[in-house]
Amino acid sequence: MSDCLFCRIVAGEIPAKIAYQDADVIAFHDINPQAPLHVLIIPRKHIATINDLQADDAALVGKLFLAAKHIATEAGYAENGYRVTMNCGADAGQTVFHIHLHLLAGRELGWPPG
């Protein structure tokens, strides 16, 4: 989708600081980090929200979480902990309508968030 910011990053039209990539997933550092490590992990395939997921996307969603584990481990945060979250819809805080995980680490993350 030409109007999707994340699709443009996937296409290489917009630069991003890449943290991880493979054939199905790309992860890049957030431009407004909320923690010392704040990476966005997205599928290369455009899926607007969780509500648009289909049964055949299950393996792809699993790959997003495996990428999060890999990035957290490589960055040295796996042992102390990290947060993985995904927003669905405007009321939940989703501002880019291409599903993405937020991986946050490097500081204590309280609950509830905010």
mmCIF file of C-alpha atoms in Angstrom:
data_model
loop_
_atom_site.group_PDB
_atom_site.id
_atom_site.type_symbol
_atom_site.label_atom_id
_atom_site.label_comp_id
_atom_site.label_asym_id
_atom_site.label_seq_id
_atom_site.Cartn_x
_atom_site.Cartn_y
_atom_site.Cartn_z
ATOM 1 C CA MET A 1 0.000 0.000 0.000
ATOM 2 C CA SER A 2 1.659 3.189 -1.185
ATOM 3 C CA ASP A 3 0.121 5.328 1.574
ATOM 4 C CA CYS A 4 1.261 3.016 4.404
ATOM 5 C CA LEU A 5 4.353 4.320 6.184
ATOM 6 C CA PHE A 6 5.502 0.835 7.159
ATOM 7 C CA CYS A 7 4.986 -0.558 3.650
ATOM 8 C CA ARG A 8 7.213 2.256 2.411
ATOM 9 C CA ILE A 9 9.885 1.226 4.932
ATOM 10 C CA VAL A 10 9.567 -2.395 3.755
ATOM 11 C CA ALA A 11 9.991 -1.187 0.145
ATOM 12 C CA GLY A 12 13.107 0.797 1.083
ATOM 13 C CA GLU A 13 11.478 4.120 0.183
ATOM 14 C CA ILE A 14 11.900 5.476 3.718
ATOM 15 C CA PRO A 15 15.099 4.833 5.680
ATOM 16 C CA ALA A 16 14.960 3.055 9.022
ATOM 17 C CA LYS A 17 17.521 1.738 11.492
ATOM 18 C CA ILE A 18 17.028 -1.985 10.969
ATOM 19 C CA ALA A 19 17.328 -4.250 14.013
ATOM 20 C CA TYR A 20 16.341 -7.511 12.296
ATOM 21 C CA GLN A 21 14.978 -8.761 9.010
ATOM 22 C CA ASP A 22 14.181 -11.968 7.207
ATOM 23 C CA ALA A 23 11.957 -12.973 4.302
ATOM 24 C CA ASP A 24 8.724 -12.296 6.220
ATOM 25 C CA VAL A 25 9.567 -9.842 9.011
ATOM 26 C CA ILE A 26 11.402 -6.557 9.380
ATOM 27 C CA ALA A 27 12.168 -4.790 12.656
ATOM 28 C CA PHE A 28 13.432 -1.257 13.122
ATOM 29 C CA HIS A 29 14.115 1.178 15.929
ATOM 30 C CA ASP A 30 11.248 3.508 16.869
ATOM 31 C CA ILE A 31 11.949 7.159 16.002
ATOM 32 C CA ASN A 32 10.407 8.219 19.342
ATOM 33 C CA PRO A 33 11.655 5.540 21.750
ATOM 34 C CA GLN A 34 9.845 5.023 25.041
ATOM 35 C CA ALA A 35 12.617 2.840 26.492
ATOM 36 C CA PRO A 36 16.358 2.377 25.894
ATOM 37 C CA LEU A 37 15.386 -0.373 23.443
ATOM 38 C CA HIS A 38 12.204 0.310 21.482
ATOM 39 C CA VAL A 39 11.877 -1.666 18.271
ATOM 40 C CA LEU A 40 8.866 -2.040 15.985
ATOM 41 C CA ILE A 41 8.475 -5.514 14.486
ATOM 42 C CA ILE A 42 6.262 -5.794 11.417
ATOM 43 C CA PRO A 43 5.331 -8.343 8.792
ATOM 44 C CA ARG A 44 6.427 -7.427 5.288
ATOM 45 C CA LYS A 45 2.866 -8.290 4.258
ATOM 46 C CA HIS A 46 0.412 -5.441 4.833
ATOM 47 C CA ILE A 47 -2.205 -6.285 7.446
ATOM 48 C CA ALA A 48 -3.908 -3.182 8.841
ATOM 49 C CA THR A 49 -5.059 -4.379 12.281
ATOM 50 C CA ILE A 50 -5.401 -7.516 14.362
ATOM 51 C CA ASN A 51 -9.026 -7.574 13.209
ATOM 52 C CA ASP A 52 -7.796 -8.155 9.645
ATOM 53 C CA LEU A 53 -5.800 -11.274 10.501
ATOM 54 C CA GLN A 54 -6.810 -14.510 8.811
ATOM 55 C CA ALA A 55 -6.163 -18.072 9.964
ATOM 56 C CA ASP A 56 -3.372 -18.438 7.410
ATOM 57 C CA ASP A 57 -1.533 -15.497 9.055
ATOM 58 C CA ALA A 58 -0.956 -17.478 12.277
ATOM 59 C CA ALA A 59 2.578 -18.577 11.378
ATOM 60 C CA LEU A 60 3.466 -15.039 10.331
ATOM 61 C CA VAL A 61 2.301 -13.640 13.678
ATOM 62 C CA GLY A 62 4.379 -16.309 15.400
ATOM 63 C CA LYS A 63 7.418 -15.105 13.457
ATOM 64 C CA LEU A 64 6.882 -11.588 14.838
ATOM 65 C CA PHE A 65 7.182 -12.946 18.379
ATOM 66 C CA LEU A 66 10.225 -15.062 17.496
ATOM 67 C CA ALA A 67 11.858 -11.934 16.070
ATOM 68 C CA ALA A 68 11.114 -10.118 19.349
ATOM 69 C CA LYS A 69 12.786 -12.913 21.307
ATOM 70 C CA HIS A 70 15.812 -12.832 18.996
ATOM 71 C CA ILE A 71 16.222 -9.043 19.206
ATOM 72 C CA ALA A 72 15.825 -8.973 23.008
ATOM 73 C CA THR A 73 18.322 -11.804 23.391
ATOM 74 C CA GLU A 74 20.882 -10.251 21.040
ATOM 75 C CA ALA A 75 20.554 -6.882 22.811
ATOM 76 C CA GLY A 76 21.097 -8.516 26.216
ATOM 77 C CA TYR A 77 17.631 -7.857 27.654
ATOM 78 C CA ALA A 78 16.093 -11.336 27.620
ATOM 79 C CA GLU A 79 17.203 -12.318 31.123
ATOM 80 C CA ASN A 80 15.953 -9.184 32.928
ATOM 81 C CA GLY A 81 12.773 -8.928 30.893
ATOM 82 C CA TYR A 82 11.126 -6.979 28.132
ATOM 83 C CA ARG A 83 7.639 -5.995 27.037
ATOM 84 C CA VAL A 84 5.962 -6.906 23.763
ATOM 85 C CA THR A 85 2.688 -5.205 22.905
ATOM 86 C CA MET A 86 0.434 -4.637 19.903
ATOM 87 C CA ASN A 87 -2.276 -1.989 19.684
ATOM 88 C CA CYS A 88 -5.448 -2.575 17.668
ATOM 89 C CA GLY A 89 -7.346 0.489 16.499
ATOM 90 C CA ALA A 90 -7.226 4.190 17.239
ATOM 91 C CA ASP A 91 -8.698 3.937 20.746
ATOM 92 C CA ALA A 92 -5.909 1.528 21.693
ATOM 93 C CA GLY A 93 -3.246 3.912 20.405
ATOM 94 C CA GLN A 94 -2.572 2.431 16.971
ATOM 95 C CA THR A 95 -1.362 5.289 14.769
ATOM 96 C CA VAL A 96 0.086 3.326 11.845
ATOM 97 C CA PHE A 97 -2.405 0.863 10.416
ATOM 98 C CA HIS A 98 0.004 -1.962 9.621
ATOM 99 C CA ILE A 99 0.191 -4.483 12.465
ATOM 100 C CA HIS A 100 3.329 -4.178 14.533
ATOM 101 C CA LEU A 101 4.744 -5.312 17.821
ATOM 102 C CA HIS A 102 6.430 -2.828 20.109
ATOM 103 C CA LEU A 103 9.446 -4.379 21.834
ATOM 104 C CA LEU A 104 10.491 -2.303 24.855
ATOM 105 C CA ALA A 105 13.371 -3.025 27.224
ATOM 106 C CA GLY A 106 16.133 -1.474 29.239
ATOM 107 C CA ARG A 107 14.104 0.062 32.054
ATOM 108 C CA GLU A 108 11.508 -1.066 34.543
ATOM 109 C CA LEU A 109 8.126 -1.056 32.829
ATOM 110 C CA GLY A 110 5.304 -0.661 35.323
ATOM 111 C CA TRP A 111 1.728 -1.850 35.052
ATOM 112 C CA PRO A 112 -0.661 -0.514 34.048
ATOM 113 C CA PRO A 113 1.309 1.176 31.263
ATOM 114 C CA GLY A 114 1.312 4.925 30.932
#
